[in-house]
Short mmCIF file of C-alpha atoms in Angstrom, two decimals:
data_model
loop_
_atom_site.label_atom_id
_atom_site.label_comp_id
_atom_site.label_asym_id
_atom_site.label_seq_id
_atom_site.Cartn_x
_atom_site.Cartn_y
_atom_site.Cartn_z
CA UNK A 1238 -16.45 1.43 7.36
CA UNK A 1239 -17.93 0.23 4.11
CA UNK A 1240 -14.85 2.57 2.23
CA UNK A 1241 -12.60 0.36 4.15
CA UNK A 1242 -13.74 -2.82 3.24
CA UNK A 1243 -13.54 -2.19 -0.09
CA UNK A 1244 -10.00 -1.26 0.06
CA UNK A 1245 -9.29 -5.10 1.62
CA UNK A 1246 -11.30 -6.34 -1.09
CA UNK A 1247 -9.45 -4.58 -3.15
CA UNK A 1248 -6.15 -5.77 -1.74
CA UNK A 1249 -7.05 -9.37 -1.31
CA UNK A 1250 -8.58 -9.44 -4.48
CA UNK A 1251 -5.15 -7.89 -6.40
CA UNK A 1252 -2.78 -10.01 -4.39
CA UNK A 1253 -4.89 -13.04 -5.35
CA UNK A 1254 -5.21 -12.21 -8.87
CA UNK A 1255 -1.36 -11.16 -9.66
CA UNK A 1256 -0.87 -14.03 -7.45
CA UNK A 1257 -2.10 -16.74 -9.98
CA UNK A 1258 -0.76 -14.54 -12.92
CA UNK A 1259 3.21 -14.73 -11.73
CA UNK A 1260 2.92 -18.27 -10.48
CA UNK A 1261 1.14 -18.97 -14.13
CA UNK A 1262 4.09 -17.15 -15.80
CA UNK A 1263 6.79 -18.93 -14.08
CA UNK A 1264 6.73 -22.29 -15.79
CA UNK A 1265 6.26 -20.94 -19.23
CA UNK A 1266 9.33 -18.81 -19.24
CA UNK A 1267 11.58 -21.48 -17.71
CA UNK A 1268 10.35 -23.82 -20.42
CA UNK A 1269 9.08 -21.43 -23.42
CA UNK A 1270 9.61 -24.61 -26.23
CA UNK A 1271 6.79 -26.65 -23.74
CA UNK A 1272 4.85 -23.43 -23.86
CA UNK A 1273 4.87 -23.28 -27.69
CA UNK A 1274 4.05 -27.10 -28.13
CA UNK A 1275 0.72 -26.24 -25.76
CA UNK A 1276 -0.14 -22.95 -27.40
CA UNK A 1277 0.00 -24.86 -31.19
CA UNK A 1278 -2.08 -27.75 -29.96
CA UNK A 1279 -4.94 -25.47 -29.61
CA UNK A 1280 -4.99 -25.60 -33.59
CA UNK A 1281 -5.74 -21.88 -34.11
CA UNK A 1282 -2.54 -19.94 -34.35
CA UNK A 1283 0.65 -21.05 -37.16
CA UNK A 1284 3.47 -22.26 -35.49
CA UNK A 1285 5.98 -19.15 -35.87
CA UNK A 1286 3.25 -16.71 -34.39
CA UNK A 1287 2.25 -19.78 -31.86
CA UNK A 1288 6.21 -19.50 -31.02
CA UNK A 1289 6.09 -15.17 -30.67
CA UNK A 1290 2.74 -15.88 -28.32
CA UNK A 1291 5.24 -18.78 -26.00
CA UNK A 1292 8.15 -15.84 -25.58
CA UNK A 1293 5.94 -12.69 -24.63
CA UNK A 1294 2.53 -14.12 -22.94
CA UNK A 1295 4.28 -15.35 -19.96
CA UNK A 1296 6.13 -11.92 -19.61
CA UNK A 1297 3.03 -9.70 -19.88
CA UNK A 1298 1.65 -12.16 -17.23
CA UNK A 1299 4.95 -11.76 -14.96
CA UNK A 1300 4.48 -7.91 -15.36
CA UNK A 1301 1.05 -7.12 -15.19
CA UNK A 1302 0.72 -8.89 -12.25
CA UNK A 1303 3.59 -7.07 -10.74
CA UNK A 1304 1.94 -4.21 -11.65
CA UNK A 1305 -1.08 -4.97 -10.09
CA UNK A 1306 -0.07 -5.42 -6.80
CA UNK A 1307 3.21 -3.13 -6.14
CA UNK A 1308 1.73 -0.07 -8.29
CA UNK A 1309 -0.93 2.52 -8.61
CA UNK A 1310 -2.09 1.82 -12.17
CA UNK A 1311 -4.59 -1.14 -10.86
CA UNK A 1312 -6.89 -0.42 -14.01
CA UNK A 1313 -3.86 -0.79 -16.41
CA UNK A 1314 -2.66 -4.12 -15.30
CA UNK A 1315 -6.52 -5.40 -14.59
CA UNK A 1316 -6.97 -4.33 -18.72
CA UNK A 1317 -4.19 -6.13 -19.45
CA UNK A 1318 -5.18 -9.32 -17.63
CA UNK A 1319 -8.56 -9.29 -18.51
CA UNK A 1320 -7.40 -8.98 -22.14
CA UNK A 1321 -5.26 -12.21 -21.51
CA UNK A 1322 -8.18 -13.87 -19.90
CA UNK A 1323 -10.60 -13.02 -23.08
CA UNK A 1324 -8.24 -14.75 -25.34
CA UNK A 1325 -7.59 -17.50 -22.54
CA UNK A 1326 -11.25 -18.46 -22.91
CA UNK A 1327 -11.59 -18.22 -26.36
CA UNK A 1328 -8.92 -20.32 -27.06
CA UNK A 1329 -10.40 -22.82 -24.67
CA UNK A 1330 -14.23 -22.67 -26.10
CA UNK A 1331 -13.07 -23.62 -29.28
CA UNK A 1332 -10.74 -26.19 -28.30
CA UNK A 1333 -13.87 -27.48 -25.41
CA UNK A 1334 -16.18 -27.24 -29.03
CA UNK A 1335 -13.98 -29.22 -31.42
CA UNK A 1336 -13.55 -31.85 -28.74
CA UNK A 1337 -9.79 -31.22 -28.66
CA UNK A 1338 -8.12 -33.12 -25.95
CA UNK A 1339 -5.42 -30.92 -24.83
CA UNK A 1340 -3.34 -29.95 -21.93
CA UNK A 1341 -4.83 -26.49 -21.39
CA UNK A 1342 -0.96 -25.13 -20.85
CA UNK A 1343 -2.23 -22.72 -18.57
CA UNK A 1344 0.46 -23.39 -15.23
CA UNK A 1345 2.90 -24.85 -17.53
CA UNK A 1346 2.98 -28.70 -17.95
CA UNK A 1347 0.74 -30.75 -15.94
CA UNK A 1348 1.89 -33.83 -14.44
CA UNK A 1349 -0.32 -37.04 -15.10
CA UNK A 1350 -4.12 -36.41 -16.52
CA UNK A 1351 -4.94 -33.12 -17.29
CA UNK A 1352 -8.27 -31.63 -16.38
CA UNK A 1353 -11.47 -31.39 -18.88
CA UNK A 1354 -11.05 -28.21 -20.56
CA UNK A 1355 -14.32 -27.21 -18.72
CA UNK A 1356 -12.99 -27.05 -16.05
CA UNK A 1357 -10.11 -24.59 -16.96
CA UNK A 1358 -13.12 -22.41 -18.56
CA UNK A 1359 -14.90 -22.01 -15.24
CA UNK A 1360 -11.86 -21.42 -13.26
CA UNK A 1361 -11.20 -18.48 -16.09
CA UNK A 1362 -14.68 -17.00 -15.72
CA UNK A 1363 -14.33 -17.39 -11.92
CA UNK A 1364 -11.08 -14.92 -12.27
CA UNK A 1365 -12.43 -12.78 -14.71
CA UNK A 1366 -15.53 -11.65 -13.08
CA UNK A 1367 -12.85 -9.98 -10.00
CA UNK A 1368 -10.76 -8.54 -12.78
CA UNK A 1369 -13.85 -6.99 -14.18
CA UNK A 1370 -14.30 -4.99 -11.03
CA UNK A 1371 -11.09 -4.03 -10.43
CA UNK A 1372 -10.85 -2.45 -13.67
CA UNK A 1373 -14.16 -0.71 -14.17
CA UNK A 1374 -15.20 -0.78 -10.25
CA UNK A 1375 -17.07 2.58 -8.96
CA UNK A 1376 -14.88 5.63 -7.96
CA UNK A 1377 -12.64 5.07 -10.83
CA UNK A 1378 -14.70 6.89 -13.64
CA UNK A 1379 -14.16 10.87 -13.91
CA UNK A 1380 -17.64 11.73 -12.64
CA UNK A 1381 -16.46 9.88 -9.65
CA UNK A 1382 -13.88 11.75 -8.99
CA UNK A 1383 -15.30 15.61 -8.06
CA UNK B 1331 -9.88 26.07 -22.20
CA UNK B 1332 -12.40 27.94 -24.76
CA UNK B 1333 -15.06 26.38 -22.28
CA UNK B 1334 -13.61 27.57 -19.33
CA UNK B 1335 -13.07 31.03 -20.74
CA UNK B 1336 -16.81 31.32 -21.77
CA UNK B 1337 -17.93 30.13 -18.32
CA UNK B 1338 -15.49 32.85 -16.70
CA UNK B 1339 -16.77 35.68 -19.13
CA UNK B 1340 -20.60 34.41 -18.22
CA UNK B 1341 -19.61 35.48 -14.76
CA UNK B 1342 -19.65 32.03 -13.75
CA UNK B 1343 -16.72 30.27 -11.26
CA UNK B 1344 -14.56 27.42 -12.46
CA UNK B 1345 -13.84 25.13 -10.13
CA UNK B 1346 -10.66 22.75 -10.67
CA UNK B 1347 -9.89 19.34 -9.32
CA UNK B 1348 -6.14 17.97 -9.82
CA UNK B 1349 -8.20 14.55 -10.21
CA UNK B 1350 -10.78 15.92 -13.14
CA UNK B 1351 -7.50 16.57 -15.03
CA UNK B 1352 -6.67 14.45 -17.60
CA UNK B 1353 -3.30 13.65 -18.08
CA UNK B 1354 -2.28 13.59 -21.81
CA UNK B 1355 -0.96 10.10 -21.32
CA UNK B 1356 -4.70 9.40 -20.50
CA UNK B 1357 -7.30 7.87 -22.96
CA UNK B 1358 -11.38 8.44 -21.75
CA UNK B 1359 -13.91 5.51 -22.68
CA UNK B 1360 -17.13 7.17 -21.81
CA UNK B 1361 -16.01 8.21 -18.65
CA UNK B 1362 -13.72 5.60 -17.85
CA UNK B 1363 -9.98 6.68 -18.31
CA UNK B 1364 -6.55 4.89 -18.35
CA UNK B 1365 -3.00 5.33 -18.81
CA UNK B 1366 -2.39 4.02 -21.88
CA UNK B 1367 1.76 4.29 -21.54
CA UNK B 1368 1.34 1.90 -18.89
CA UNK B 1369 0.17 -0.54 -21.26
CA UNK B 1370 2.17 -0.25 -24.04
CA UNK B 1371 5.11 0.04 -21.79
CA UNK B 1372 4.27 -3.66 -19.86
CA UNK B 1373 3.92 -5.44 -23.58
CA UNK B 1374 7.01 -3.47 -25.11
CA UNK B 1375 9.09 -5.03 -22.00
CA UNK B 1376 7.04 -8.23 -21.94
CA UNK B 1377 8.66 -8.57 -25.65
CA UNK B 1378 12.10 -7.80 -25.03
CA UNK B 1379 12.05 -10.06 -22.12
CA UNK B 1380 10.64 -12.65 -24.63
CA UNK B 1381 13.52 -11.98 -26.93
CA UNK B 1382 15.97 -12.38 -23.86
CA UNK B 1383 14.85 -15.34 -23.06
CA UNK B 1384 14.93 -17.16 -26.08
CA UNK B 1385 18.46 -16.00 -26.22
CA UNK B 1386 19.09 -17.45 -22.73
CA UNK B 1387 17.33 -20.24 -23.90
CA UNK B 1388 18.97 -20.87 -27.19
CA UNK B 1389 22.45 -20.25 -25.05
CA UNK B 1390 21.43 -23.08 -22.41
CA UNK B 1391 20.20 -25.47 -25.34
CA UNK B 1392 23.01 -25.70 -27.56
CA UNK B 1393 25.03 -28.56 -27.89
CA UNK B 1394 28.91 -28.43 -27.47
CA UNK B 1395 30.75 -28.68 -30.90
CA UNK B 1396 32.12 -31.53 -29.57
CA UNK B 1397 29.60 -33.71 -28.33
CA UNK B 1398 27.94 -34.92 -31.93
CA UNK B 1399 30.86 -35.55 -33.33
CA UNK B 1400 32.68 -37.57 -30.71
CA UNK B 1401 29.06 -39.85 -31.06
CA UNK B 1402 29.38 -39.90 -34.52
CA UNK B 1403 32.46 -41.48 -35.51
CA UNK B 1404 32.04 -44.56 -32.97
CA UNK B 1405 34.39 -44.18 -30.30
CA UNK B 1406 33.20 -44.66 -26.79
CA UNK B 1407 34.40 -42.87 -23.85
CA UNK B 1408 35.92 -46.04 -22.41
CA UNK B 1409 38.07 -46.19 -25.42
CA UNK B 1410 36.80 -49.53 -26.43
CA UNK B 1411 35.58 -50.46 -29.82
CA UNK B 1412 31.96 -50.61 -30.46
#
């Protein structure tokens, strides 16, 4: 019973997750330009490496969260997006710090008033503590596994 | 295998699991293992995607020889004078 939940956890949780990654990637590779103007307003990153992080950030998004969901290598893709996420929230402490007032870029371009960068920090923390059980949950280490 | 041929000349029985295997495409953090190909396959394709899509991009983007120059020199497409 209790294995079984866990495996619908475990499904909900990895179609919600890649689920937010692909619709997140979607924008940025129509538009990759838009996506380079957001990632060198956060002020950290010269513009020719801010334009290499626009063309392959969306993709790893697009793929991981492919991964997640239609393969068995859960912990790979959940590595990979909670490496994205770490960077995701530093980039958006330090911009939240300096008082930058940016579009956070994260879905693309908003339309209208974007949100307070707070806000784009918790919604990261709320998706990274998931991500930190899918990839280091339980049953997954070697001792686990006799 | 050194280990396992001490235990088996202490007498002792090896027992093997396909999952206690690791795979050599396999890296071990304390325990915690991953396929590391995986990984560096997803950003290797990530970044030729990239590449393909600045192409696309760049293809999409670019303004027909034409077009400038027709702007340029004055002439409207009604054919009357500026």
């Amino acid at each position: 019973m209790k294995q079984k939940l866990v495996l619908v956890v475990e499904g909900v949780l990895r179609i919600g997750i890649a689920a937010i990654f692909v619709y997140a990637s979607w924008d940025k590779i129509q538009d990759p330009a838009l996506f380079a103007d957001a990632v060198q307003s956060y002020r950290i990153l010269p513009p020719f490496v801010a334009g290499i992080v626009a063309l392959v950030l969306p993709f790893v998004e697009l793929l991981a969260g492919l991964v997640l969901v239609f393969t068995k290598w859960t912990r790979e893709a959940a590595l990979l997006i909670l490496g994205m996420l770490g960077i995701f929230l530093v980039g958006l402490t330090q911009a939240w710090l300096r008082g930058l007032e940016i579009d956070c870029g994260c879905f693309g371009a908003s339309d209208g008033t974007p949100p307070p960068l707070w806000v784009d920090i918790l919604r990261d923390l709320a998706i990274l503590c998931p991500t930190i059980w899918l990839a280091f949950r339980p049953g997954r280490w070697i001792w686990a596994r006799t | 295998m050194q280990e396992t041929r001490n235990v088996l000349a202490r007498g002792g029985e090896v027992k093997s699991s396909r999952n206690m295997r690791m795979s050599r495409l396999e890296i071990s953090f304390w325990g915690w293992r991953f396929n590391w190909i995986v990984v560096v396959a997803i950003i290797v394709l990530a970044m030729l995607l990239g590449i393909a899509n600045n192409l696309r991009v760049y293809e999409e983007q670019r303004i027909p020889w034409t077009g400038p120059e027709t702007h340029q020199s004055g002439e409207s497409e009604t054919g009357d004078e500026p």
